[in-house]
Coordinates of C-alpha atoms and ligand atoms in Angstrom, one line a residue:
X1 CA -15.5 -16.6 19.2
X2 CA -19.2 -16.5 19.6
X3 CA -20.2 -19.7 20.7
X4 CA -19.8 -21.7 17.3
X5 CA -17.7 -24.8 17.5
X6 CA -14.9 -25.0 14.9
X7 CA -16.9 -27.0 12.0
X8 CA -19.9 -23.7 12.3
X9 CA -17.1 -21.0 12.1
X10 CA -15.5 -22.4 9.4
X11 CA -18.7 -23.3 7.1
X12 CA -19.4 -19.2 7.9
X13 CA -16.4 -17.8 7.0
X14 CA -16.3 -20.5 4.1
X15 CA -20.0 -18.6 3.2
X16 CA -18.0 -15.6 2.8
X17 CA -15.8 -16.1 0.6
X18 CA -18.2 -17.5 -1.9
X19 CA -20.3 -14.2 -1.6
X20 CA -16.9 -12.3 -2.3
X21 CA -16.3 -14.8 -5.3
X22 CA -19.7 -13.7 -6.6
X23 CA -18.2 -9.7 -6.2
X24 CA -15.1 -10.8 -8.4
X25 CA -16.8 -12.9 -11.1
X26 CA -15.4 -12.0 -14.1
X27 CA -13.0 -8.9 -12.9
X28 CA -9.7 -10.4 -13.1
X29 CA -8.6 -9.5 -10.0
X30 CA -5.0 -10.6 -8.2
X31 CA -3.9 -10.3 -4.8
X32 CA -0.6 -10.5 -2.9
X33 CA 0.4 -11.0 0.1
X34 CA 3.7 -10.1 2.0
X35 CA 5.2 -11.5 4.4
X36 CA 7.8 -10.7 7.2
X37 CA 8.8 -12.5 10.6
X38 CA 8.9 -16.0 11.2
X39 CA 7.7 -19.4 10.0
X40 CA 4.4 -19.2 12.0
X41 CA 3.6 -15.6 9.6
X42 CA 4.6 -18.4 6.3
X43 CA 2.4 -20.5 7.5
X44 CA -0.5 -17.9 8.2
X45 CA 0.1 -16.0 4.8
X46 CA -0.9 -19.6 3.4
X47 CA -3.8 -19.6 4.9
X48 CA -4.7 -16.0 3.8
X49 CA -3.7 -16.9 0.5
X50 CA -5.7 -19.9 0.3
X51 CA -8.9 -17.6 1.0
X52 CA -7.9 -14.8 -1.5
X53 CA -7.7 -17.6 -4.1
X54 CA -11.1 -19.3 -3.3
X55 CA -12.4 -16.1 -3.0
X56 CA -11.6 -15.9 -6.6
X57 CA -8.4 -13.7 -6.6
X58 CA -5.4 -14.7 -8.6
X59 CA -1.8 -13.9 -7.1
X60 CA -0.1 -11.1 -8.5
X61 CA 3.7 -10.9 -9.4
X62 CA 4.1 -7.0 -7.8
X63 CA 2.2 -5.1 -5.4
X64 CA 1.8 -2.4 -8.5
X65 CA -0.8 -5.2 -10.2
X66 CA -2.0 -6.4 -7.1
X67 CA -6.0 -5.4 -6.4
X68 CA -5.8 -6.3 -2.7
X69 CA -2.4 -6.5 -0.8
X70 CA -2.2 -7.7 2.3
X71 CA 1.6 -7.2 4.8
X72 CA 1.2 -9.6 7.6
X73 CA 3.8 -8.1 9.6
X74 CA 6.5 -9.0 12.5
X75 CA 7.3 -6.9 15.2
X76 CA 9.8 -9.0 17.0
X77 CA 12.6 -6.1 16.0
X78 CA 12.2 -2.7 15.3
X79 CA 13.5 -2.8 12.1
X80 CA 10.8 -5.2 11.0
X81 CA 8.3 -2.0 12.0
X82 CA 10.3 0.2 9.3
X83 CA 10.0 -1.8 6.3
X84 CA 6.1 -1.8 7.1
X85 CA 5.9 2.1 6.7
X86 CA 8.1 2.6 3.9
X87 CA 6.0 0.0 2.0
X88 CA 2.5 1.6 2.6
X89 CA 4.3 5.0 1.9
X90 CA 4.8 3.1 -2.0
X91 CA 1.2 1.5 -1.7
X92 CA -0.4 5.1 -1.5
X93 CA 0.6 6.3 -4.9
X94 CA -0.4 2.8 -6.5
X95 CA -3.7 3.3 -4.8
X96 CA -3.9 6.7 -6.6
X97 CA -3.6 4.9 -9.8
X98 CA -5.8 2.2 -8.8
X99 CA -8.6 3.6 -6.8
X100 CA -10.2 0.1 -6.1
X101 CA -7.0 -1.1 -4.4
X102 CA -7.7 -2.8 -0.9
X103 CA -4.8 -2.6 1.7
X104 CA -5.3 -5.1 4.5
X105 CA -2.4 -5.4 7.2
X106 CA -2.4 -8.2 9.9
X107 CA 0.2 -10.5 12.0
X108 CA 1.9 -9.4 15.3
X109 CA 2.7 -5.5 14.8
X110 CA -1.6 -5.1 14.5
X111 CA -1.2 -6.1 17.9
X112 CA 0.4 -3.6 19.5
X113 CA -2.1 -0.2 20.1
X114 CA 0.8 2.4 19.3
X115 CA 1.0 0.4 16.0
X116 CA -2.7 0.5 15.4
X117 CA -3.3 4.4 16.2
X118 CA -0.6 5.1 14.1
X119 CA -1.6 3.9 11.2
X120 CA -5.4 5.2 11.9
X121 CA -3.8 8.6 11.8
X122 CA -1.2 8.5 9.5
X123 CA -2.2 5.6 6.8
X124 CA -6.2 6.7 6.5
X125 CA -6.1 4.6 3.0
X126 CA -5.2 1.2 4.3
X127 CA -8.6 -0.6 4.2
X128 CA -8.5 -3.3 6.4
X129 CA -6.4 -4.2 10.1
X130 CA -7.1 -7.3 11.6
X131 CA -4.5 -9.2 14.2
X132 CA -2.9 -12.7 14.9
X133 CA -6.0 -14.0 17.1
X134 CA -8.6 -13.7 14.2
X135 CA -7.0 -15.0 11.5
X136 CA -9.7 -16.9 10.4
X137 CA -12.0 -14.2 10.3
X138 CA -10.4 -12.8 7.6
X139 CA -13.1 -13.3 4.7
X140 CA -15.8 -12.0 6.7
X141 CA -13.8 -8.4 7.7
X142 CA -13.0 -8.5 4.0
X143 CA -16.9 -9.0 3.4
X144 CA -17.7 -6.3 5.6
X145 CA -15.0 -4.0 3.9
X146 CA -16.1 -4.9 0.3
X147 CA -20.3 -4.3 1.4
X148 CA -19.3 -1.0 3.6
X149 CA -17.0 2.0 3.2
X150 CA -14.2 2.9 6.0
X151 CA -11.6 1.3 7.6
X152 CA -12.2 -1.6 9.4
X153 CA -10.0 -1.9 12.4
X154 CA -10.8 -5.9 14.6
X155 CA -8.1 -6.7 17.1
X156 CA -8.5 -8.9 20.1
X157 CA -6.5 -9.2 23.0
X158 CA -6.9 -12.5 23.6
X159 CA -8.7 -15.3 22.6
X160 CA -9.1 -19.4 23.8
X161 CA -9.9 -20.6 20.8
X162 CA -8.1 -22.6 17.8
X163 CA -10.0 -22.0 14.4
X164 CA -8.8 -24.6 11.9
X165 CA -9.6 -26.2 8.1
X166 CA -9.7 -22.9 6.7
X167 CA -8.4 -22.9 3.3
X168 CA -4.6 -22.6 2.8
X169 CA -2.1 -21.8 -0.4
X170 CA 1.1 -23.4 -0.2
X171 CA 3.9 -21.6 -1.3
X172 CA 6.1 -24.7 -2.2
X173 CA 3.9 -28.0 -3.2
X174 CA 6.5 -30.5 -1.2
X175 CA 7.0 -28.7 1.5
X176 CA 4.6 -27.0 4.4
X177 CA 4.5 -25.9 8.2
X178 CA 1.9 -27.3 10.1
X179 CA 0.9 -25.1 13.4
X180 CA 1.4 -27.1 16.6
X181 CA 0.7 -24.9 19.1
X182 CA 0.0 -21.2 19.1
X183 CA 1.6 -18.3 21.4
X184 CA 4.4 -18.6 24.0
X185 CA 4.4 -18.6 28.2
X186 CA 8.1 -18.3 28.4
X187 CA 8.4 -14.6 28.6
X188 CA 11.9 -13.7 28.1
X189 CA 12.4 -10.6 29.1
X190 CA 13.3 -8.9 25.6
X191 CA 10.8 -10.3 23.3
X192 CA 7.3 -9.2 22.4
X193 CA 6.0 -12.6 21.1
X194 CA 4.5 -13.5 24.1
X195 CA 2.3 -10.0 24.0
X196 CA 1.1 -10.5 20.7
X197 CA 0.6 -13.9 20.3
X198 CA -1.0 -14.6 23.7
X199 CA -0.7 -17.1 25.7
X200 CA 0.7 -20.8 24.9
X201 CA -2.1 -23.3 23.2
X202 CA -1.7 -26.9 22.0
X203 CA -3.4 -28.2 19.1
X204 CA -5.0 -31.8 19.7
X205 CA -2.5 -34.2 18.5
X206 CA -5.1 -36.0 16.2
X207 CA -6.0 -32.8 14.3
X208 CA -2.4 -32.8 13.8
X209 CA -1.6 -35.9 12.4
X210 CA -4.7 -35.6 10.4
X211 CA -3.4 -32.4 8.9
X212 CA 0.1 -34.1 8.3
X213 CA -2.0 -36.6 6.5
X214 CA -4.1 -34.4 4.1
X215 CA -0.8 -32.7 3.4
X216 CA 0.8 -36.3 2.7
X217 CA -2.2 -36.9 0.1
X218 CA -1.3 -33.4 -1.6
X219 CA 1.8 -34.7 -2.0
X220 CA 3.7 -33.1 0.5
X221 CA 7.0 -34.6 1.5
X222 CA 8.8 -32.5 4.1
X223 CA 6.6 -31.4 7.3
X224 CA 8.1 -28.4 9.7
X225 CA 6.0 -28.4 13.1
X226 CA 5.7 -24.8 14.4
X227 CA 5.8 -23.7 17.6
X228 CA 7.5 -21.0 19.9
X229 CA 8.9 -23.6 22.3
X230 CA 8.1 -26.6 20.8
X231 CA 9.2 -28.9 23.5
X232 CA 6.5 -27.7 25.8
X233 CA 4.0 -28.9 23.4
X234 CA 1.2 -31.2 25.1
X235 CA 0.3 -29.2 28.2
X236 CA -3.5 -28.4 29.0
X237 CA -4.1 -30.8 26.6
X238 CA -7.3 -33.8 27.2
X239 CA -4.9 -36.6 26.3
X240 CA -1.5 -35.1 26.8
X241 CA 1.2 -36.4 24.8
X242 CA 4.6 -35.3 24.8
X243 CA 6.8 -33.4 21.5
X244 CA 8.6 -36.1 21.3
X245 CA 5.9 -38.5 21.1
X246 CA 3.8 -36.0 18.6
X247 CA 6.9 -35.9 16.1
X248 CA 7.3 -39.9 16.1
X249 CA 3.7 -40.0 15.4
X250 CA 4.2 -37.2 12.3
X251 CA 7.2 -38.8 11.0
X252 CA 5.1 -42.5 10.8
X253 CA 2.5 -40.7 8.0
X254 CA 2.7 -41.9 4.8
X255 CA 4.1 -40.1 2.3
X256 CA 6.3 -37.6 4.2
X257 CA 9.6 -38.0 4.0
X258 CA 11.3 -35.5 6.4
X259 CA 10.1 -33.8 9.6
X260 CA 11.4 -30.8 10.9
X261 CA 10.6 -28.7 13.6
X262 CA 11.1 -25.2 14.7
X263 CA 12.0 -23.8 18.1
X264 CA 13.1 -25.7 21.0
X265 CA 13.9 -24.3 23.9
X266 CA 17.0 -25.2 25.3
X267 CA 15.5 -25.5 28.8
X268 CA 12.7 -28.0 27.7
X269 CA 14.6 -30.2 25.5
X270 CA 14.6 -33.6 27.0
X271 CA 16.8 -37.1 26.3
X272 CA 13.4 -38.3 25.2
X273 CA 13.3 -36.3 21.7
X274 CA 16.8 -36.9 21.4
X275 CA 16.0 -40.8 21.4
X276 CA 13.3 -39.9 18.9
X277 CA 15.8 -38.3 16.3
X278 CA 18.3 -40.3 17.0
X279 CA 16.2 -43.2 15.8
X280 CA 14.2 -42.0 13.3
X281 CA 15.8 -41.2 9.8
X282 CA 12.8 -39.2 8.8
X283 CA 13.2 -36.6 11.1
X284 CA 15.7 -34.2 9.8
X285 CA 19.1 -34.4 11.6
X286 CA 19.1 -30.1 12.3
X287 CA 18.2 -29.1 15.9
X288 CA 17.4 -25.1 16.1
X289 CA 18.6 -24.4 19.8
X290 CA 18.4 -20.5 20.4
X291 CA 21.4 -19.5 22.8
X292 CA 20.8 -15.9 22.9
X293 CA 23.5 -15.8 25.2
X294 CA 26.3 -17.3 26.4
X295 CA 26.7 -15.7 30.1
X296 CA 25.0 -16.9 33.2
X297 CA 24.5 -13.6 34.3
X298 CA 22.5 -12.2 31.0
X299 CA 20.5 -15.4 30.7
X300 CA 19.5 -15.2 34.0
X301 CA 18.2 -10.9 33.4
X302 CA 16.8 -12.8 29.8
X303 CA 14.9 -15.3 32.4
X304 CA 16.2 -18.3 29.7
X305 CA 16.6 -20.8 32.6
X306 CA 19.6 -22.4 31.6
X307 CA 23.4 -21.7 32.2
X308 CA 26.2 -21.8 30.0
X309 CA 27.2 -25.2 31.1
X310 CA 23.8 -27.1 30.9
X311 CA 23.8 -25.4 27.1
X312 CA 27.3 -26.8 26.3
X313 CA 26.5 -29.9 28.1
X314 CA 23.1 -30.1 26.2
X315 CA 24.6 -30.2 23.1
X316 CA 26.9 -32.2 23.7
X317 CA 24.5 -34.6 24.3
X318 CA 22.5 -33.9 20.7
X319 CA 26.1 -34.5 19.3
X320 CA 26.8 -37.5 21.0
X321 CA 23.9 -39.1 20.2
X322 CA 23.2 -37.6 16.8
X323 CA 25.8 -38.3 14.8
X324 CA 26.3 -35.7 11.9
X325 CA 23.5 -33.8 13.3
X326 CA 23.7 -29.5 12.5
X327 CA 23.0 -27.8 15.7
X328 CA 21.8 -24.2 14.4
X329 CA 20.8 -20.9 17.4
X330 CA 20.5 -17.5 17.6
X331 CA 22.3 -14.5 19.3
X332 CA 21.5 -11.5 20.7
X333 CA 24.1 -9.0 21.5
X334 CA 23.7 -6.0 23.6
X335 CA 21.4 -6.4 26.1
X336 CA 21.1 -4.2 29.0
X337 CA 24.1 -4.1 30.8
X338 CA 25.9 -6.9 28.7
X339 CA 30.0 -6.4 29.0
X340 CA 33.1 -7.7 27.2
X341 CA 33.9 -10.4 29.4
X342 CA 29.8 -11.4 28.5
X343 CA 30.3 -11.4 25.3
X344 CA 33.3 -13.5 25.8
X345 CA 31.5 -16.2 27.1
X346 CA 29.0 -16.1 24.3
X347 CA 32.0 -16.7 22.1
X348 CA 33.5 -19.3 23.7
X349 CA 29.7 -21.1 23.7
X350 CA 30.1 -20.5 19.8
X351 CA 33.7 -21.7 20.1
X352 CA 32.7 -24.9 22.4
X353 CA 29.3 -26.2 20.4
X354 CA 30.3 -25.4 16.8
X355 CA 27.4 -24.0 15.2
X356 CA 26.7 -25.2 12.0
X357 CA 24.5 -22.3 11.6
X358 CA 23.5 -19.1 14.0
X359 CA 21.5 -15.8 13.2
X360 CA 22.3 -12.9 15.4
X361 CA 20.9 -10.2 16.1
X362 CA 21.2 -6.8 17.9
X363 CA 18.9 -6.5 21.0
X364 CA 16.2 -4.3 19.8
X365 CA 14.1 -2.3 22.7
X366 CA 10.4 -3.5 22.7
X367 CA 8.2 -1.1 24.3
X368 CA 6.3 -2.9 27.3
X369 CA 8.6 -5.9 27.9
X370 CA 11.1 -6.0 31.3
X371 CA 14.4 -4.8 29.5
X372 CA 12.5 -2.3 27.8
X373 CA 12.8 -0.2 31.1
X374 CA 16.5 -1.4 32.0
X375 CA 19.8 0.9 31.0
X376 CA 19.9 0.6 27.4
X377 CA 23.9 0.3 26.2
X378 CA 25.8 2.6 24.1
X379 CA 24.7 1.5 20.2
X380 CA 29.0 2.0 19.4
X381 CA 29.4 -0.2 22.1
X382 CA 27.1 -2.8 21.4
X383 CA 28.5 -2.8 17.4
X384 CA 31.8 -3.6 18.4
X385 CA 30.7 -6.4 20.0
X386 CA 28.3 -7.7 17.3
X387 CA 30.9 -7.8 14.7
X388 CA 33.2 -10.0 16.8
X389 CA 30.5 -12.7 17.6
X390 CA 29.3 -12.4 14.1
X391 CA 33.3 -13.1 12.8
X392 CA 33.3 -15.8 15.3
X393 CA 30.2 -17.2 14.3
X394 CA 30.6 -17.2 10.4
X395 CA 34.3 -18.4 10.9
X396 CA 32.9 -21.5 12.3
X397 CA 29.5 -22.1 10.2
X398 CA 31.9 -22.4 7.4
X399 CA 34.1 -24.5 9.1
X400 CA 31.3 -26.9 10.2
X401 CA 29.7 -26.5 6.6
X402 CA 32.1 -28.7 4.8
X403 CA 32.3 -31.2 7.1
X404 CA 30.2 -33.1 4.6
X405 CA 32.3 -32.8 1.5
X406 CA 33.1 -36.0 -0.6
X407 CA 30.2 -37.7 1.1
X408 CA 26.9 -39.1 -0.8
X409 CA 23.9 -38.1 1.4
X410 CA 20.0 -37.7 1.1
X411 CA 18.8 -34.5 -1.0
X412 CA 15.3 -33.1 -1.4
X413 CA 15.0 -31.3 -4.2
X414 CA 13.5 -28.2 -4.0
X415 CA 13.8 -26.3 -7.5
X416 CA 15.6 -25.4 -10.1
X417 CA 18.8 -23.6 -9.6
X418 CA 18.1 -19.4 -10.1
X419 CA 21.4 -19.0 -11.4
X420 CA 21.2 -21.7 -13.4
X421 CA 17.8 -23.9 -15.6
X422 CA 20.4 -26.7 -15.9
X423 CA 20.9 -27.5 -12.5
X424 CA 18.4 -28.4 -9.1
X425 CA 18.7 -27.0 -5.6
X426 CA 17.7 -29.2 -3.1
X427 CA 18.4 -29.8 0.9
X428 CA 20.0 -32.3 3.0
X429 CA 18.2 -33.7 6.2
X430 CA 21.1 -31.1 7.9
X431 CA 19.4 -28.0 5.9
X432 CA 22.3 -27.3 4.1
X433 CA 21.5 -26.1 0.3
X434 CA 23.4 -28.5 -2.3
X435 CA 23.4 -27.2 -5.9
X436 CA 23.6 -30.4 -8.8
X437 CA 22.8 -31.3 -12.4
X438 CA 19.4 -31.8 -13.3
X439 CA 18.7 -35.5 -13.8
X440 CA 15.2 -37.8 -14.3
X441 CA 14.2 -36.9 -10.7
X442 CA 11.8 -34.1 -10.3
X443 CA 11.2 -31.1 -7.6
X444 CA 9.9 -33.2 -4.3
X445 CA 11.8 -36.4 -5.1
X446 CA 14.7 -37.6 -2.8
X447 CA 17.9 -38.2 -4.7
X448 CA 21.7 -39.3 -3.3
X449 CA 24.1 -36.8 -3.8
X450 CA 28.0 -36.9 -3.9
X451 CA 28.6 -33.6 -2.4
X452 CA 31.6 -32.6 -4.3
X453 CA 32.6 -29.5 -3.1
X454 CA 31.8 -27.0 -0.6
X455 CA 31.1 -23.6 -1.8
X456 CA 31.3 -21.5 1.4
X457 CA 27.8 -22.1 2.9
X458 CA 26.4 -24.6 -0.2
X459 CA 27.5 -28.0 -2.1
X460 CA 28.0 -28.1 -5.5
X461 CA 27.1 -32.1 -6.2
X462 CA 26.0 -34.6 -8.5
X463 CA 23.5 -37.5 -8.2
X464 CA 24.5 -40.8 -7.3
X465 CA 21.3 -42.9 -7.3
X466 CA 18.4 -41.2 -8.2
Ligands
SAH1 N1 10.6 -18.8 20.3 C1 11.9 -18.7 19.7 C2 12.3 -17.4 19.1 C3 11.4 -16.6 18.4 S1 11.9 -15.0 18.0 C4 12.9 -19.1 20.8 O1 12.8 -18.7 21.9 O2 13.8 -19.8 20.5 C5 13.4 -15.4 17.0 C6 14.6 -14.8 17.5 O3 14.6 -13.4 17.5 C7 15.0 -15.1 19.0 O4 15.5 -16.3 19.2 C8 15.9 -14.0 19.4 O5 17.2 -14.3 19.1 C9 15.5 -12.8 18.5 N2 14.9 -11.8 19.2 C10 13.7 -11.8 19.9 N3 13.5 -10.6 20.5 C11 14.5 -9.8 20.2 C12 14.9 -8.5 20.5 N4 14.1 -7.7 21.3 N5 16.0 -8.0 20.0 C13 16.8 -8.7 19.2 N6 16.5 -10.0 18.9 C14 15.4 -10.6 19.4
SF4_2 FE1 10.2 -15.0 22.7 FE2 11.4 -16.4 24.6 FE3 8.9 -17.0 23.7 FE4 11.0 -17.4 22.2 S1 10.6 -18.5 24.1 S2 9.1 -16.5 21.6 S3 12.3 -15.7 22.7 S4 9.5 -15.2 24.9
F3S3 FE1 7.7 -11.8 14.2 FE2 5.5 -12.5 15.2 FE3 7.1 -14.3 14.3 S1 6.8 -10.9 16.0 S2 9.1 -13.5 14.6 S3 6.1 -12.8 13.1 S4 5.7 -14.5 16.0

């Protein structure tokens, strides 16, 4: 930063954005902004939404009305890197038809130079490039832009401090993501995050809770606290306090009526937090325990720091002592030098824990982590093996999904049905989607629910007790 404590950033970069309201006085302007990657770019893309609208913007249904867009993008696969270019490919003929269109891109790709020269050589029209460690100085770069005339590229490689009270936009009014640390120390030898999102920083837990508060007040009922590796929250802090102890704190606001967090590590999670689920009915009975794999020998080249039987046995545990809860991970298949009888035991991990839930993924190559440079497998291969763990996996999410079927349980509604105006959508504690008639509760109330059927992966229900 440049020397100012948290309060003097924020009133200057609140300064700018009432000089850029002044510059859209009156024009009707709209903005959008796109998002890809995780639930730490949601929760940033609130903030920079909440700027664009002080600033005086209103949101825009398509990027063809928008006046500024801005992509805060996700590198964490290379696929994520495609859909960036093929959308500023579209963008440059709307520009041509609107020639005060603003392009801004930020988030973790902006992070990475090859990205960065690329786009100053290929994508000359895209206005504005800022990164994930100056978020907050996004309405003075957008000043700067609006007052000057070429690109303006600001990336940092680092930074020590935590900017925070900027404006934000949520996208649901119930439901919101509140930042509990920032970047990730852990390293694994596939993944990117920890290069572009720095090193691992804890937020105090006060500023937390007083953030979970303001939320409350907004009316806010369901909290997710976001981290990398949530369970390593606390360290370097003044008064260091433990996850566990941070979430029973969040879950005693008033006013919030489910807490959720997102990702543990398996290595770090301790009986501790389990105790704190276990006895708190606010926090949401859904732990999200990334696997990645199920062989010793992989998770050891992955440098995950567990085995295969302290992952079984860890659930296990959860289970035990969780009755009902959904134990949700991920999968990656194919990396370097993974074999059939590797894959194997990542299916009998699936087979053994029962996910309720599991995204996986092909290993995707990141340029400068460790198994960038190790022998890359056959892609043929690696497909073969990707469709059995993903047969195994869906086979048993279904399974596990209607466990709950002819039981009345806790739903938050979240909207109205797409399919259907008659009928609400809504979420139990477990995450699982339930579909039922709409009744005199609202979006954001809590309702009972006779799940009556299960529809694959969703309920179909009807209310109990509203
Ligand atoms: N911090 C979280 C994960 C964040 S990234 C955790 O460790 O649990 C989300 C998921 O993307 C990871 O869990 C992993 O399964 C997947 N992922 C990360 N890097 C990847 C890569 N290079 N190729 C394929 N999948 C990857
Ligand atoms: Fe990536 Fe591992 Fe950190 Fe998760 S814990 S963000 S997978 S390095
Ligand atoms: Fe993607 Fe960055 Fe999240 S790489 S997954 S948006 S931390």
């Amino acid at each position: 930063m440049n020397g100012l404590s948290n309060e003097e950033e924020v009133t200057r970069q609140l300064d700018f954005i009432s000089k850029i309201r002044a510059f859209t006085e009156g024009k009707k302007l709209k903005y959008l902004v796109v998002t890809f990657g995780c639930q730490m770019n949601e929760r940033d893309s609130e903030k920079i939404a909440g700027s664009l609208s002080r600033m005086g913007y209103d949101k825009a249904d398509s990027e063809e009305e928008a006046d500024i867009i801005v992509y805060n993008t996700c590198t964490v696969r290379e696929n994520a890197d495609k859909r960036l270019y093929g959308r500023l490919g579209v963008c440059k003929a709307y520009k041509q038809k609107n020639k005060d269109m603003l392009i801004a891109l930020c988030g973790c790709m902006m992070q990475e130079d090859n990205v960065v020269s690329k786009i100053r050589s290929s994508y000359p029209y895209v206005d504005l490039i800022f990164g994930t460690h100056n978020i907050y100085k996004f309405p003075e770069l957008l000043y700067s832009r609006l007052s000057g005339g070429s690109q303006i590229i600001d990336i940092w490689e680092k930074t020590d401090d935590l900017v925070e009270d900027l404006p934000s936009l949520r996208k649901y009014p119930f439901k919101t993501g509140i930042n509990i640390m920032y970047g990730c120390d852990n390293f694994c030898t596939y993944c990117i995050v920890p290069y572009v999102r720095g090193r691992e920083r804890s937020r105090n837990a006060i500023e937390i809770i007083r953030e979970a508060e303001k939320a409350a007040e907004d009316g806010v009922k369901e909290i997710m606290l976001l981290g990398q590796n949530v369970n390593s929250y606390g360290k370097g802090l003044e008064d260091p306090i433990s996850f566990a102890q941070l979430l029973k704190e969040v879950s005693k606001v008033n006013g919030i009526r489910r807490v959720r967090f997102m990702t543990s590590h398996p290595k770090d999670l301790s009986d501790e937090l389990i105790e704190v689920i276990a006895e708190n009915e606010k926090i949401a009975r859904h732990v999200h325990l990334p696997l990645q794999s199920g062989s010793d020998r992989i998770l050891k080249d992955m440098n995950r720091h567990y085995t295969k039987a302290r992952y079984i046995e860890l659930a296990d545990r959860i289970r035990s002592r969780i009755p009902d809860v959904s134990i949700t991970t991920d999968i990656i298949v194919g990396f370097p030098g993974e074999t059939v009888p590797d894959v194997d035991d990542t299916i009998d991990v699936i087979e053994k824990v029962r996910f309720d839930g599991a995204f996986t993924f092909e290993y995707s190559k990141r340029t400068g982590t460790p198994a960038a440079s190790m022998e890359q497998l056959e892609k043929e291969f690696v497909q073969k093996n990707f469709d059995r763990v993903l047969e195994t996996v869906q086979r048993i999410s279904k399974e596990q999904a209607a466990r709950f079927a002819g039981r009345t349980m806790e739903v938050l509604i979240e909207g109205v049905d797409e399919k259907d105006p008659l009928r609400y959508t809504g979420r139990l504690s477990q995450n699982n989607v339930v579909h039922f008639p709409v009744t005199g509760a609202g979006i954001g109330d809590m309702v009972q629910v006779k799940l009556d059927e299960c529809m694959g992966f969703y309920y179909n229900g009807t209310v109990v007790c509203p």
